[in-house]
Coordinates of C-alpha atoms and ligand atoms in Angstrom, one line a residue:
X2 CA -62.7 -29.3 20.9
X3 CA -64.4 -26.0 20.2
X4 CA -61.6 -23.6 19.3
X5 CA -59.9 -23.1 15.9
X6 CA -57.2 -20.6 14.8
X7 CA -56.9 -19.5 11.2
X8 CA -53.7 -17.5 10.4
X9 CA -54.4 -15.1 7.6
X10 CA -51.7 -12.4 8.2
X11 CA -49.3 -13.3 5.4
X12 CA -48.6 -10.9 2.5
X13 CA -49.3 -13.4 -0.2
X14 CA -46.4 -12.1 -2.3
X15 CA -46.5 -15.1 -4.6
X16 CA -49.9 -14.0 -5.8
X17 CA -49.1 -10.4 -6.6
X18 CA -50.6 -8.2 -8.1
X19 CA -53.8 -10.0 -7.2
X20 CA -53.0 -9.7 -3.5
X21 CA -51.8 -6.1 -3.5
X22 CA -55.0 -4.7 -1.8
X23 CA -56.9 -7.9 -1.3
X24 CA -56.1 -10.8 1.0
X25 CA -55.2 -14.0 -0.8
X26 CA -57.5 -15.8 1.7
X27 CA -60.4 -13.8 0.2
X28 CA -59.7 -14.8 -3.4
X29 CA -62.7 -16.8 -4.8
X30 CA -62.4 -20.4 -5.7
X31 CA -65.5 -21.1 -7.7
X32 CA -68.3 -19.3 -5.9
X33 CA -66.8 -18.6 -2.5
X34 CA -63.8 -17.0 -1.0
X35 CA -61.2 -19.4 0.3
X36 CA -61.7 -18.6 4.0
X37 CA -65.4 -19.4 3.8
X38 CA -64.7 -23.0 2.7
X39 CA -62.3 -23.3 5.7
X40 CA -64.8 -21.9 8.2
X41 CA -67.6 -24.2 6.8
X42 CA -65.3 -27.2 7.1
X43 CA -64.5 -26.3 10.8
X44 CA -68.1 -25.7 11.8
X45 CA -69.1 -29.1 10.3
X46 CA -66.7 -30.8 12.8
X47 CA -68.1 -28.9 15.8
X48 CA -65.9 -25.9 16.1
X49 CA -67.7 -22.9 17.6
X50 CA -65.0 -20.3 18.2
X51 CA -62.8 -19.2 15.4
X52 CA -59.9 -16.8 15.9
X53 CA -58.4 -15.2 12.8
X54 CA -54.8 -14.0 13.1
X55 CA -54.9 -11.0 10.8
X56 CA -52.6 -8.2 9.5
X57 CA -52.8 -5.0 7.6
X58 CA -55.2 -5.0 4.7
X59 CA -57.3 -7.9 6.0
X60 CA -60.5 -6.2 7.1
X61 CA -62.5 -7.6 4.2
X62 CA -62.2 -11.0 6.0
X63 CA -63.8 -9.5 9.1
X64 CA -66.5 -7.9 6.9
X65 CA -67.2 -11.2 5.2
X66 CA -68.1 -12.9 8.5
X67 CA -70.1 -10.0 9.8
X68 CA -73.8 -9.6 9.0
X69 CA -74.4 -6.9 6.3
X70 CA -77.9 -5.7 7.3
X71 CA -78.3 -3.4 4.4
X72 CA -77.6 -6.3 1.9
X73 CA -79.9 -8.7 3.8
X74 CA -82.7 -6.1 3.8
X75 CA -82.3 -5.4 0.1
X76 CA -82.3 -9.1 -0.8
X77 CA -85.4 -9.6 1.4
X78 CA -87.3 -6.7 -0.2
X79 CA -86.5 -8.1 -3.7
X80 CA -87.6 -11.6 -2.7
X81 CA -84.2 -13.1 -3.4
X82 CA -84.5 -15.9 -1.0
X83 CA -82.0 -18.1 -2.8
X84 CA -79.3 -15.5 -2.4
X85 CA -80.2 -14.9 1.2
X86 CA -79.7 -18.7 1.8
X87 CA -76.2 -18.4 0.3
X88 CA -75.4 -15.9 3.0
X89 CA -76.5 -18.2 5.8
X90 CA -72.9 -18.9 6.8
X91 CA -72.7 -15.5 8.5
X92 CA -75.4 -16.7 11.0
X93 CA -73.7 -20.0 11.8
X94 CA -73.5 -20.9 15.4
X95 CA -70.0 -19.7 15.6
X96 CA -68.2 -16.7 17.2
X97 CA -65.5 -15.0 15.2
X98 CA -62.6 -13.3 16.8
X99 CA -59.8 -11.2 15.2
X100 CA -56.4 -10.3 16.5
X101 CA -53.4 -8.8 14.7
X102 CA -50.0 -10.3 14.2
X103 CA -48.1 -7.1 14.7
X104 CA -45.0 -8.2 13.0
X105 CA -44.9 -10.8 10.2
X106 CA -42.4 -13.1 11.8
X107 CA -43.8 -16.3 10.3
X108 CA -46.5 -18.9 10.7
X109 CA -45.2 -20.1 14.1
X110 CA -45.3 -16.5 15.4
X111 CA -48.9 -16.1 14.0
X112 CA -50.0 -19.2 16.0
X113 CA -48.3 -17.8 19.1
X114 CA -50.7 -14.8 18.9
X115 CA -53.5 -17.2 19.8
X116 CA -52.1 -18.1 23.2
X117 CA -54.5 -16.2 25.5
X118 CA -57.5 -17.1 23.2
X119 CA -56.8 -20.8 23.5
X120 CA -56.1 -21.0 27.3
X121 CA -55.7 -24.5 28.5
X122 CA -57.7 -26.3 25.8
X123 CA -56.5 -28.3 22.7
X124 CA -57.3 -26.4 19.5
X125 CA -57.3 -26.7 15.7
X126 CA -55.0 -24.7 13.4
X127 CA -56.3 -24.4 9.8
X128 CA -54.1 -22.5 7.3
X129 CA -56.1 -19.6 5.7
X130 CA -54.8 -20.4 2.2
X131 CA -55.6 -24.1 1.9
X132 CA -58.9 -25.9 1.2
X133 CA -59.0 -29.7 1.8
X134 CA -61.1 -31.7 -0.7
X135 CA -63.2 -30.7 -3.6
X136 CA -65.7 -28.0 -2.3
X137 CA -64.1 -28.6 1.1
X138 CA -66.0 -31.9 1.6
X139 CA -63.3 -33.3 3.9
X140 CA -63.7 -34.8 7.3
X141 CA -60.0 -34.9 8.0
X142 CA -60.2 -32.7 11.1
X143 CA -62.8 -35.1 12.5
X144 CA -60.4 -38.0 11.9
X145 CA -57.6 -35.9 13.6
X146 CA -59.9 -35.3 16.6
X147 CA -60.5 -39.0 16.9
X148 CA -56.8 -39.7 16.7
X149 CA -56.2 -37.0 19.4
X150 CA -58.9 -38.6 21.7
X151 CA -57.5 -42.1 21.2
X152 CA -53.8 -41.4 21.8
X153 CA -52.0 -39.5 24.5
X154 CA -50.3 -36.9 22.3
X155 CA -49.4 -33.2 22.0
X156 CA -50.2 -32.7 18.3
X157 CA -51.9 -34.3 15.4
X158 CA -51.1 -33.2 11.9
X159 CA -52.7 -33.8 8.5
X160 CA -50.3 -35.1 5.8
X161 CA -50.6 -35.5 2.1
X162 CA -48.3 -37.5 -0.2
X163 CA -46.9 -35.0 -2.7
X164 CA -44.9 -35.4 -5.9
X165 CA -41.1 -35.1 -5.6
X166 CA -40.8 -31.6 -7.0
X167 CA -43.2 -30.3 -4.3
X168 CA -41.2 -31.7 -1.4
X169 CA -39.0 -28.6 -0.9
X170 CA -42.1 -26.4 -0.4
X171 CA -43.5 -28.1 2.7
X172 CA -42.8 -29.6 6.1
X173 CA -42.0 -33.3 5.6
X174 CA -42.5 -36.1 8.1
X175 CA -40.5 -39.2 8.9
X176 CA -43.4 -41.6 9.9
X177 CA -42.9 -44.4 12.3
X178 CA -45.4 -46.7 10.6
X179 CA -46.8 -46.9 7.1
X180 CA -50.4 -46.5 8.1
X181 CA -53.2 -43.9 7.5
X182 CA -52.7 -42.9 11.2
X183 CA -49.0 -43.0 12.2
X184 CA -46.7 -41.6 14.9
X185 CA -44.3 -39.0 13.6
X186 CA -40.6 -39.7 14.4
X187 CA -39.3 -36.4 12.9
X188 CA -40.3 -33.5 10.8
X189 CA -38.2 -31.2 8.6
X190 CA -39.2 -27.8 7.2
X191 CA -38.8 -27.4 3.4
X192 CA -36.0 -30.1 3.1
X193 CA -33.8 -30.5 0.0
X194 CA -34.7 -33.6 -1.9
X195 CA -31.7 -35.6 -0.6
X196 CA -32.5 -34.9 3.1
X197 CA -36.3 -35.5 2.8
X198 CA -37.4 -38.5 5.0
X199 CA -40.5 -39.2 2.9
X200 CA -43.0 -37.5 0.6
X201 CA -45.5 -36.9 3.3
X202 CA -46.1 -33.1 3.4
X203 CA -47.9 -31.2 6.2
X204 CA -51.4 -30.5 4.8
X205 CA -52.5 -27.2 6.4
X206 CA -54.5 -28.7 9.4
X207 CA -53.1 -29.3 12.9
X208 CA -54.4 -30.0 16.4
X209 CA -52.2 -28.9 19.3
X210 CA -52.3 -28.8 23.1
X211 CA -51.1 -25.5 24.5
X212 CA -47.6 -27.1 24.9
X213 CA -47.0 -25.8 21.4
X214 CA -46.7 -22.3 22.8
X215 CA -43.8 -23.2 25.0
X216 CA -42.1 -24.8 22.1
X217 CA -42.8 -21.7 19.9
X218 CA -41.3 -19.5 22.6
X219 CA -38.0 -21.5 22.3
X220 CA -38.0 -21.6 18.5
X221 CA -35.3 -19.6 16.8
X222 CA -36.0 -18.0 13.4
X223 CA -35.4 -20.7 10.7
X224 CA -35.9 -20.9 6.9
X225 CA -36.5 -17.4 5.5
X226 CA -35.7 -15.8 9.0
X227 CA -39.3 -16.8 10.1
X228 CA -40.4 -18.6 13.2
X229 CA -41.5 -21.9 11.6
X230 CA -44.3 -23.9 13.1
X231 CA -42.6 -27.1 11.9
X232 CA -39.5 -26.2 13.9
X233 CA -41.6 -25.9 17.1
X234 CA -43.2 -29.3 16.3
X235 CA -39.6 -30.7 16.0
X236 CA -38.8 -29.3 19.4
X237 CA -41.9 -31.1 20.8
X238 CA -40.6 -34.3 19.4
X239 CA -37.1 -33.6 20.9
X240 CA -38.8 -33.1 24.3
X241 CA -40.2 -36.6 24.0
X242 CA -43.8 -35.5 23.2
X243 CA -45.9 -37.7 21.0
X244 CA -47.0 -36.3 17.6
X245 CA -49.4 -38.2 15.3
X246 CA -50.0 -37.9 11.6
X247 CA -53.3 -38.5 9.7
X248 CA -53.1 -39.0 6.0
X249 CA -55.5 -37.4 3.6
X250 CA -57.7 -40.0 1.9
X251 CA -57.5 -40.6 -1.8
X252 CA -59.5 -37.9 -3.6
X253 CA -59.2 -35.6 -0.5
X254 CA -56.4 -33.5 -1.9
X255 CA -55.2 -30.2 -0.4
X256 CA -55.7 -27.2 -2.6
X257 CA -52.9 -24.8 -1.7
X258 CA -53.9 -21.4 -3.0
X259 CA -50.5 -19.8 -2.3
X260 CA -49.2 -19.8 -5.9
X261 CA -50.8 -19.2 -9.2
X262 CA -50.3 -22.7 -10.6
X263 CA -52.3 -24.4 -7.8
X264 CA -54.7 -21.4 -7.5
X265 CA -55.7 -21.8 -11.1
X266 CA -56.0 -25.6 -10.7
X267 CA -58.3 -25.2 -7.7
X268 CA -60.5 -22.6 -9.4
X269 CA -60.8 -24.7 -12.5
X270 CA -61.7 -27.9 -10.6
X271 CA -64.2 -26.2 -8.4
X272 CA -65.8 -24.4 -11.3
X273 CA -66.0 -27.6 -13.4
X274 CA -67.7 -29.3 -10.5
X275 CA -70.2 -26.4 -10.0
X276 CA -73.7 -27.9 -10.2
X277 CA -75.1 -25.1 -12.3
X278 CA -72.2 -23.9 -14.5
X279 CA -69.8 -27.0 -14.6
X280 CA -71.3 -28.6 -17.7
X281 CA -71.4 -25.3 -19.6
X282 CA -67.8 -24.6 -18.6
X283 CA -66.7 -28.1 -19.8
X284 CA -68.4 -27.5 -23.1
X285 CA -66.7 -24.1 -23.4
X286 CA -63.3 -25.5 -22.7
X287 CA -63.9 -28.3 -25.3
X288 CA -64.9 -25.6 -27.8
X289 CA -61.6 -23.8 -27.1
X290 CA -59.7 -27.0 -27.7
X291 CA -61.5 -27.5 -31.0
X292 CA -60.7 -24.0 -32.2
Ligands
UTP30 P1 -47.5 -18.6 3.6 O1 -46.1 -18.5 4.0 O2 -47.9 -19.5 2.5 O3 -48.2 -17.2 3.3 O4 -48.3 -19.0 4.9 P2 -47.5 -15.8 2.8 O5 -46.4 -15.4 3.7 O6 -48.7 -14.9 2.8 O7 -47.1 -16.2 1.3 P3 -46.0 -15.6 0.3 O8 -44.8 -16.5 0.4 O9 -45.7 -14.1 0.7 O10 -46.7 -15.7 -1.0 C1 -49.5 -19.8 5.1 C2 -50.6 -19.2 5.9 O11 -50.1 -18.6 7.1 C3 -50.3 -17.2 7.2 C4 -50.7 -16.8 5.8 O12 -51.6 -15.7 5.8 C5 -51.3 -18.0 5.1 O13 -52.7 -18.1 5.3 N1 -49.2 -16.5 7.8 C6 -47.9 -16.6 7.2 C7 -49.4 -15.7 8.8 O14 -50.6 -15.5 9.3 N2 -48.3 -15.0 9.4 C8 -47.1 -15.1 8.9 O15 -46.1 -14.4 9.4 C9 -46.9 -15.9 7.8

């Protein structure tokens, strides 16, 4: 599997005013912008071709993955080898592609924009606003690829157990088995608590065969008037297609950067775990608590 799609077209309204003129996917968490963690995670599991689904105001993402010759030359002249090494990611053995979602009709519609890029191959979808694991040290996409190779299925989705109050924010699965890898019987987008079949929430990583595009074509606008990816997955299940779930491991939590509460948590955890500044920050926070 060499292709991945990263939808980054959303307006990020829950993070205004921070996202008025800057994509939420470019907000830093610790030292790096969010999308860089995502691309690094994907390249580690063998992805070579990355398509970003972008929208207005997202050109800084494109710039981030291009090579800035002037910057490289200046750093080289000044002998800043350490900083040059930090920019290595823009030379990774990956090709980056960009296409626009011309109307913001929802995540499902954003994925549909990847149809001709993907062709006949299975592909990964990684949401542009979610990091998996501290410093993105997660191999969940690798485990999903293994699941996809072992089972005859149309989709594999990462799931995370979430506390009750978060259930109405996510797509929630009804699992067929109580295992780390399970077959999905049903999936419901942002259910009310009383209709939620479990606390297993979609965790921002998916593998699909191109059959998802036919399902997306048939998906009517759902919650919020948007074409929901979860509703298309539900259609696949209704067609009799097999969909599997892979649970995140303990300690492999999903950092959803889409709202300030979880963005602040992610930034704090990543900064506290920083090898150079983490200890100093811990001392600083302790001194604030003493004051
Ligand atoms: P969200 O629904 O969390 O993003 O989508 P949003 O619409 O930007 O957020 P708010 O509600 O206004 O704060 C998750 C991911 O899917 C992308 C977003 O960019 C984000 O990375 N997305 C969402 C699209 O690419 N297109 C869309 O139409 C919607």
